[in-house]
Amino acid sequence: MEPVTEEIVLQRPREEVFGFLADVANARRFLDHVLTDWHLTREDSIGRGAGVRFKVKLLGNRFAYYDATLLEVEPPYRLAYVGRGGKYDRTQLLGEITLTDEHGGTRLRWTVETAPGLASDGLMETLTMQRGLAKRGLKRGLSRLRGILEDGDAGSARVSMAGGARKPASGFRLDPRLADTPEGAGTTSPSPAHAGRGPVE
């Protein structure tokens, strides 16, 4: 699928927008109109390595499950994620979110694309009109995000771990620097890799 890009200007500080998006559990709150069956891929939902698995609402496509994992977290400017899905997970998913200051608010630019593993996978994307679905879904999702951040809309429920949290058996403790605050969310060292540079091995 060729890259799909949507933009929106939010009347909220860039740090606040970044903190919200750096927690992948928030994704369902504004994207569940096009993505369903959400699950976290690890207990910590914030920062580099956090990820989700979901199903795309595609009629006539039995292979609509994908995952996405944050690969680069550069607060409060940029998030990049990678993933795989489709039949036998042959299709690579790439995405990038950039945030810039604009007139007291934040311009959010979100790009997503896929790289089908086989020609048949690309044909299936075309037949199920995935690019159009992605564009409409992303546009509506950003509008819902505006409602959450600007108007205080509740949105949908956050993503949770399948079967509930593993505490205390896992011994997991959230790093205080990654707490749900604008200055702390997503503070990790950026990866030298780039989401758009070649396939994930």
Short mmCIF file of C-alpha atoms in Angstrom, two decimals:
data_model
loop_
_atom_site.label_atom_id
_atom_site.label_comp_id
_atom_site.label_asym_id
_atom_site.label_seq_id
_atom_site.Cartn_x
_atom_site.Cartn_y
_atom_site.Cartn_z
CA MET A 1 0.00 0.00 0.00
CA GLU A 2 1.35 3.40 -0.96
CA PRO A 3 1.88 5.82 1.96
CA VAL A 4 -1.23 7.44 3.39
CA THR A 5 -0.78 10.73 5.24
CA GLU A 6 -3.25 12.79 7.24
CA GLU A 7 -2.66 15.98 9.24
CA ILE A 8 -4.52 17.87 11.92
CA VAL A 9 -3.85 20.90 14.12
CA LEU A 10 -4.70 20.35 17.77
CA GLN A 11 -5.07 23.21 20.22
CA ARG A 12 -3.03 21.44 22.85
CA PRO A 13 0.68 21.64 23.81
CA ARG A 14 2.98 19.36 21.86
CA GLU A 15 4.22 17.66 25.04
CA GLU A 16 0.66 16.71 25.99
CA VAL A 17 -0.13 15.30 22.55
CA PHE A 18 3.13 13.34 22.51
CA GLY A 19 2.52 11.94 26.00
CA PHE A 20 -0.91 10.68 24.97
CA LEU A 21 0.33 9.01 21.77
CA ALA A 22 3.47 7.52 23.36
CA ASP A 23 1.14 5.27 25.38
CA VAL A 24 -0.05 2.73 22.79
CA ALA A 25 -2.93 1.68 25.05
CA ASN A 26 -4.61 4.96 24.09
CA ALA A 27 -4.78 4.02 20.40
CA ARG A 28 -8.05 2.15 20.73
CA ARG A 29 -9.70 5.25 22.21
CA PHE A 30 -9.75 6.94 18.79
CA LEU A 31 -9.10 4.16 16.25
CA ASP A 32 -11.53 1.41 17.20
CA HIS A 33 -13.93 2.45 14.42
CA VAL A 34 -11.54 0.80 11.93
CA LEU A 35 -9.42 -1.51 14.12
CA THR A 36 -10.85 -4.13 16.51
CA ASP A 37 -9.82 -7.02 18.78
CA TRP A 38 -7.02 -5.06 20.49
CA HIS A 39 -4.35 -6.59 22.73
CA LEU A 40 -1.13 -5.24 24.20
CA THR A 41 1.98 -7.17 23.19
CA ARG A 42 3.71 -6.37 26.50
CA GLU A 43 2.59 -5.17 29.91
CA ASP A 44 4.28 -1.77 29.72
CA SER A 45 2.30 0.22 27.15
CA ILE A 46 4.56 3.29 27.08
CA GLY A 47 7.70 4.05 25.08
CA ARG A 48 10.05 2.16 22.80
CA GLY A 49 9.14 -1.51 22.43
CA ALA A 50 5.51 -1.06 23.48
CA GLY A 51 3.08 -2.57 21.02
CA VAL A 52 -0.45 -3.65 20.17
CA ARG A 53 -2.07 -6.33 18.05
CA PHE A 54 -5.37 -5.66 16.32
CA LYS A 55 -7.69 -6.70 13.51
CA VAL A 56 -8.46 -4.41 10.59
CA LYS A 57 -12.13 -4.22 9.60
CA LEU A 58 -11.81 -5.68 6.09
CA LEU A 59 -14.70 -7.39 4.37
CA GLY A 60 -13.74 -10.61 2.63
CA ASN A 61 -10.22 -10.77 4.06
CA ARG A 62 -9.51 -13.56 6.57
CA PHE A 63 -5.95 -12.37 7.15
CA ALA A 64 -6.61 -8.98 8.71
CA TYR A 65 -4.55 -9.22 11.92
CA TYR A 66 -1.56 -6.89 12.36
CA ASP A 67 0.78 -5.82 15.12
CA ALA A 68 2.58 -2.52 15.61
CA THR A 69 5.53 -1.80 17.92
CA LEU A 70 7.08 1.56 18.75
CA LEU A 71 10.59 1.54 17.31
CA GLU A 72 11.65 5.16 17.76
CA VAL A 73 10.48 7.54 20.47
CA GLU A 74 11.87 11.08 20.26
CA PRO A 75 9.98 13.28 22.75
CA PRO A 76 8.19 15.46 22.04
CA TYR A 77 8.68 15.44 18.28
CA ARG A 78 8.38 12.01 16.68
CA LEU A 79 7.17 8.43 17.03
CA ALA A 80 7.89 5.65 14.53
CA TYR A 81 6.48 2.15 14.58
CA VAL A 82 6.85 -1.08 12.64
CA GLY A 83 4.86 -4.27 12.48
CA ARG A 84 3.65 -7.16 10.40
CA GLY A 85 0.35 -8.72 9.42
CA GLY A 86 -1.71 -10.27 6.69
CA LYS A 87 -1.32 -13.85 5.54
CA TYR A 88 1.52 -15.54 7.45
CA ASP A 89 2.58 -12.06 8.62
CA ARG A 90 4.20 -11.46 5.22
CA THR A 91 3.13 -7.81 4.99
CA GLN A 92 5.24 -5.20 6.74
CA LEU A 93 3.59 -2.21 8.41
CA LEU A 94 5.42 1.11 8.75
CA GLY A 95 4.20 4.29 10.41
CA GLU A 96 5.46 7.67 11.56
CA ILE A 97 3.92 10.43 13.66
CA THR A 98 5.55 13.87 13.77
CA LEU A 99 4.56 16.81 15.95
CA THR A 100 5.43 20.48 15.34
CA ASP A 101 4.38 23.69 17.07
CA GLU A 102 1.81 25.78 15.22
CA HIS A 103 0.08 28.96 16.44
CA GLY A 104 -0.01 27.92 20.07
CA GLY A 105 -1.10 24.40 19.20
CA THR A 106 0.38 21.28 17.63
CA ARG A 107 0.40 20.09 14.03
CA LEU A 108 0.21 16.29 13.96
CA ARG A 109 1.25 14.50 10.79
CA TRP A 110 0.61 10.74 10.62
CA THR A 111 1.87 8.52 7.80
CA VAL A 112 1.20 4.79 7.42
CA GLU A 113 2.13 2.36 4.66
CA THR A 114 2.48 -1.36 4.05
CA ALA A 115 4.98 -3.44 2.07
CA PRO A 116 3.31 -6.66 0.86
CA GLY A 117 5.54 -9.72 0.90
CA LEU A 118 4.13 -11.26 -2.29
CA ALA A 119 2.34 -9.96 -5.36
CA SER A 120 -0.77 -11.83 -4.22
CA ASP A 121 -0.70 -9.89 -0.95
CA GLY A 122 -0.60 -6.63 -2.86
CA LEU A 123 -3.48 -7.78 -5.03
CA MET A 124 -5.53 -8.56 -1.93
CA GLU A 125 -4.83 -5.05 -0.61
CA THR A 126 -6.14 -3.62 -3.87
CA LEU A 127 -9.24 -5.83 -3.97
CA THR A 128 -10.18 -4.96 -0.39
CA MET A 129 -9.47 -1.24 -1.02
CA GLN A 130 -7.16 -1.01 1.97
CA ARG A 131 -5.61 2.33 1.00
CA GLY A 132 -8.98 4.07 0.92
CA LEU A 133 -9.97 2.42 4.18
CA ALA A 134 -6.71 3.53 5.81
CA LYS A 135 -7.14 7.12 4.62
CA ARG A 136 -10.75 7.43 5.78
CA GLY A 137 -10.04 5.61 9.02
CA LEU A 138 -7.02 7.77 9.85
CA LYS A 139 -8.87 10.99 9.02
CA ARG A 140 -11.77 10.08 11.27
CA GLY A 141 -9.40 8.85 13.96
CA LEU A 142 -7.59 12.18 14.11
CA SER A 143 -10.92 13.95 14.39
CA ARG A 144 -11.82 11.70 17.33
CA LEU A 145 -8.39 12.40 18.84
CA ARG A 146 -9.17 16.12 18.69
CA GLY A 147 -12.40 15.49 20.59
CA ILE A 148 -10.51 13.63 23.32
CA LEU A 149 -7.67 16.11 23.74
CA GLU A 150 -9.53 19.38 23.14
CA ASP A 151 -13.08 18.69 24.32
CA GLY A 152 -12.52 16.02 26.96
CA ASP A 153 -14.45 13.30 25.11
CA ALA A 154 -14.03 9.92 26.77
CA GLY A 155 -13.42 7.97 23.59
CA SER A 156 -13.33 4.19 23.77
CA ALA A 157 -11.65 2.15 26.50
CA ARG A 158 -7.87 1.83 26.58
CA VAL A 159 -6.24 -1.43 25.48
CA SER A 160 -5.47 -3.86 28.28
CA MET A 161 -3.49 -7.07 28.66
CA ALA A 162 -5.35 -10.21 27.63
CA GLY A 163 -6.42 -11.94 30.85
CA GLY A 164 -5.56 -8.91 32.96
CA ALA A 165 -2.35 -7.61 34.48
CA ARG A 166 0.33 -10.10 35.53
CA LYS A 167 1.26 -8.35 38.77
CA PRO A 168 2.70 -9.35 41.13
CA ALA A 169 3.91 -12.48 39.38
CA SER A 170 5.70 -10.58 36.63
CA GLY A 171 7.40 -8.20 39.01
CA PHE A 172 6.73 -5.44 36.50
CA ARG A 173 7.12 -1.90 37.78
CA LEU A 174 6.67 1.12 35.52
CA ASP A 175 9.71 3.39 35.36
CA PRO A 176 8.65 6.69 37.03
CA ARG A 177 10.19 8.60 34.11
CA LEU A 178 7.55 7.02 31.86
CA ALA A 179 4.61 8.01 34.00
CA ASP A 180 1.52 9.40 32.32
CA THR A 181 2.72 13.01 32.38
CA PRO A 182 3.71 15.28 29.49
CA GLU A 183 7.30 15.63 30.68
CA GLY A 184 7.78 11.95 31.50
CA ALA A 185 5.89 10.01 28.85
CA GLY A 186 8.03 8.21 26.34
CA THR A 187 11.45 9.34 27.56
CA THR A 188 13.67 6.74 25.98
CA SER A 189 16.81 6.76 23.94
CA PRO A 190 16.01 6.98 20.22
CA SER A 191 17.01 4.07 18.06
CA PRO A 192 19.50 4.69 15.24
CA ALA A 193 17.15 2.77 12.96
CA HIS A 194 14.40 4.48 11.01
CA ALA A 195 10.95 3.03 10.45
CA GLY A 196 11.19 3.62 6.74
CA ARG A 197 14.60 2.07 6.13
CA GLY A 198 14.15 -1.37 4.72
CA PRO A 199 12.29 -4.39 6.06
CA VAL A 200 12.47 -5.66 9.58
CA GLU A 201 14.48 -8.84 9.80
#
